[in-house]
mmCIF file of C-alpha atoms in Angstrom:
data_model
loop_
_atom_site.group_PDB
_atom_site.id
_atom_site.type_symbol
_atom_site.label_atom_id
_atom_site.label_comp_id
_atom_site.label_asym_id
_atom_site.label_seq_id
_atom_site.Cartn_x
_atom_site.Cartn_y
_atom_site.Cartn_z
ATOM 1 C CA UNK A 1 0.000 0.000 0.000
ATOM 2 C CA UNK A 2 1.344 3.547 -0.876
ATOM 3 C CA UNK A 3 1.560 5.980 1.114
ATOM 4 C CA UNK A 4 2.169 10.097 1.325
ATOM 5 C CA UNK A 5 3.723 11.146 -0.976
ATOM 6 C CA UNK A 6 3.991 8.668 -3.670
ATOM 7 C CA UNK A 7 0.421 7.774 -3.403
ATOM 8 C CA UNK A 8 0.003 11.486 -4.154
ATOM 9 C CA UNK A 9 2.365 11.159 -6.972
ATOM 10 C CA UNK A 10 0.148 8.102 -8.271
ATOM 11 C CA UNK A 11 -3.084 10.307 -8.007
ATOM 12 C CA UNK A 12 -1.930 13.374 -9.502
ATOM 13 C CA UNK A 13 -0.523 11.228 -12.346
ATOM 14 C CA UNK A 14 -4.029 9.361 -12.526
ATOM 15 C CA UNK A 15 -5.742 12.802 -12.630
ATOM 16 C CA UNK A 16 -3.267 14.185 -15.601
ATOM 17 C CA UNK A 17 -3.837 11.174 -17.604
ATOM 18 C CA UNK A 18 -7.509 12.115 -17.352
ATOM 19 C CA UNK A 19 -7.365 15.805 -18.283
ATOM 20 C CA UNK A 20 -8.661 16.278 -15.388
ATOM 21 C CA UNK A 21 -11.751 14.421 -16.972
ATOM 22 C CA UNK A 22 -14.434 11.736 -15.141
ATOM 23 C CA UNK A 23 -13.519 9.021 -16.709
ATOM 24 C CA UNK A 24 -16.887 7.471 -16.863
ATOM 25 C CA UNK A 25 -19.011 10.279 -17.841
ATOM 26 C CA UNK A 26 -16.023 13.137 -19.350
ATOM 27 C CA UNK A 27 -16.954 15.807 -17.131
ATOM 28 C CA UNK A 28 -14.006 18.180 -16.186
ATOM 29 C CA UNK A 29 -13.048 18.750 -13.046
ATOM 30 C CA UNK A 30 -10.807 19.574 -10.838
ATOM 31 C CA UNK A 31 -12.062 18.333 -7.409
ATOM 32 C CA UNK A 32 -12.474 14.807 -8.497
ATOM 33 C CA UNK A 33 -11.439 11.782 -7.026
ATOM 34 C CA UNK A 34 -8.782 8.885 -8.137
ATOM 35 C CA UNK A 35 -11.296 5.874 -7.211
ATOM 36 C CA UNK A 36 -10.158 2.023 -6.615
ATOM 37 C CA UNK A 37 -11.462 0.082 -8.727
ATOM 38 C CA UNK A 38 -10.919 -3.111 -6.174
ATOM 39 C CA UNK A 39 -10.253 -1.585 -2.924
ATOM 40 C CA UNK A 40 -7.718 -1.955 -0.550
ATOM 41 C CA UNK A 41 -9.768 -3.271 1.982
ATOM 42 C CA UNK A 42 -10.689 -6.054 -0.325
ATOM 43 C CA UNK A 43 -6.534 -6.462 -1.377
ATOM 44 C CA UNK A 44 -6.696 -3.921 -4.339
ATOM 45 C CA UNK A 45 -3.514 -2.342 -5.026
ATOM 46 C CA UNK A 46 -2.169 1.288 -5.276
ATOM 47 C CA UNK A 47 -1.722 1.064 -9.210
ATOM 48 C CA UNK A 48 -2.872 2.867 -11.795
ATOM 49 C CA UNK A 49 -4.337 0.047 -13.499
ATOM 50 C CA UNK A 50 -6.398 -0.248 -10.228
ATOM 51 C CA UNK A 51 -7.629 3.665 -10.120
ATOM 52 C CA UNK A 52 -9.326 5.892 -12.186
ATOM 53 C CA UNK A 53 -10.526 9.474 -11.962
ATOM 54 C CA UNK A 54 -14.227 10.590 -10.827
ATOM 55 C CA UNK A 55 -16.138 13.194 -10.645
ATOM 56 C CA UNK A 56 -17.905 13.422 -7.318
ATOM 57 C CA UNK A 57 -21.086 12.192 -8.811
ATOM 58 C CA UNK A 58 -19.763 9.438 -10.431
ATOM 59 C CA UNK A 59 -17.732 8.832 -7.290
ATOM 60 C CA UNK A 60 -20.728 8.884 -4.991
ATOM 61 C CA UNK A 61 -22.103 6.417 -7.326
ATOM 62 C CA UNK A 62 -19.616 4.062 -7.763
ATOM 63 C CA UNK A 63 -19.923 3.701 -3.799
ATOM 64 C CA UNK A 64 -23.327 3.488 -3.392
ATOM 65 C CA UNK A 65 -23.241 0.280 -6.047
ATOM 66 C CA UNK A 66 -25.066 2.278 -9.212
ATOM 67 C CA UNK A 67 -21.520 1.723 -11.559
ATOM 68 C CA UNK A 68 -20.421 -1.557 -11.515
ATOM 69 C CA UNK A 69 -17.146 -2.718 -10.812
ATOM 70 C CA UNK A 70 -17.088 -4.285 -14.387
ATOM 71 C CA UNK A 71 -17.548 -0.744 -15.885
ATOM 72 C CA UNK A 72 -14.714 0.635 -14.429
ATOM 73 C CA UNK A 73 -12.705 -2.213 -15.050
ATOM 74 C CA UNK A 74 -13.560 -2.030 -18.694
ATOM 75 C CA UNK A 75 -11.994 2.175 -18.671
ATOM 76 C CA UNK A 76 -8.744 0.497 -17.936
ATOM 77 C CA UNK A 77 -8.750 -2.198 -20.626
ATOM 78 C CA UNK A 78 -5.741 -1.987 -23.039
ATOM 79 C CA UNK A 79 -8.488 -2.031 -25.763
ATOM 80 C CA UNK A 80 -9.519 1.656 -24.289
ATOM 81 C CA UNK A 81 -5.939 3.234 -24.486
ATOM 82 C CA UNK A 82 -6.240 3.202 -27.868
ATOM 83 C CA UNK A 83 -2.858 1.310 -27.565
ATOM 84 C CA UNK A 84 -3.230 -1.810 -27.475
ATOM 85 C CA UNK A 85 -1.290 -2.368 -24.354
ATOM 86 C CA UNK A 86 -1.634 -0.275 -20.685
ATOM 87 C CA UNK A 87 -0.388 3.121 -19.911
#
């Protein structure tokens, strides 16, 4: 698990990557949040394959079980980089 600092690092990375952009629904903002998509408590890492960047609706959402886990799994696909291989 990361912590200060580099997990800091790893989120403002996550967050450029974006644009500063929800990945779900594209919305810009600055005051969103880098989300897990397993969480720690449940042994998800501190990678960027693991996080992505919310708005604070989508956010909310994403905790309250109305985006699935598959849906944000699917934003970190290789097939979405349009690279054919992970950031």
């Amino acid at each position: 698990m990361l912590t200060g600092a580099t997990l800091e690092q790893l989120r403002s990375d996550i967050k450029y990557k974006a644009l500063y952009r929800c990945e779900l629904c594209h919305r810009w903002t600055l005051h969103g949040h880098c989300h897990h998509i397993k969480s720690r408590g449940a042994g998800g890492d501190d990678t960027y394959e693991n996080m992505v960047y919310l708005c604070v609706g989508c956010h909310t959402d994403a905790h309250n079980g109305k985006i699935s886990k598959h849906e944000l799994m699917v934003l970190r696909s290789p097939e979405q980089s349009g690279t054919g291989t992970k950031d």
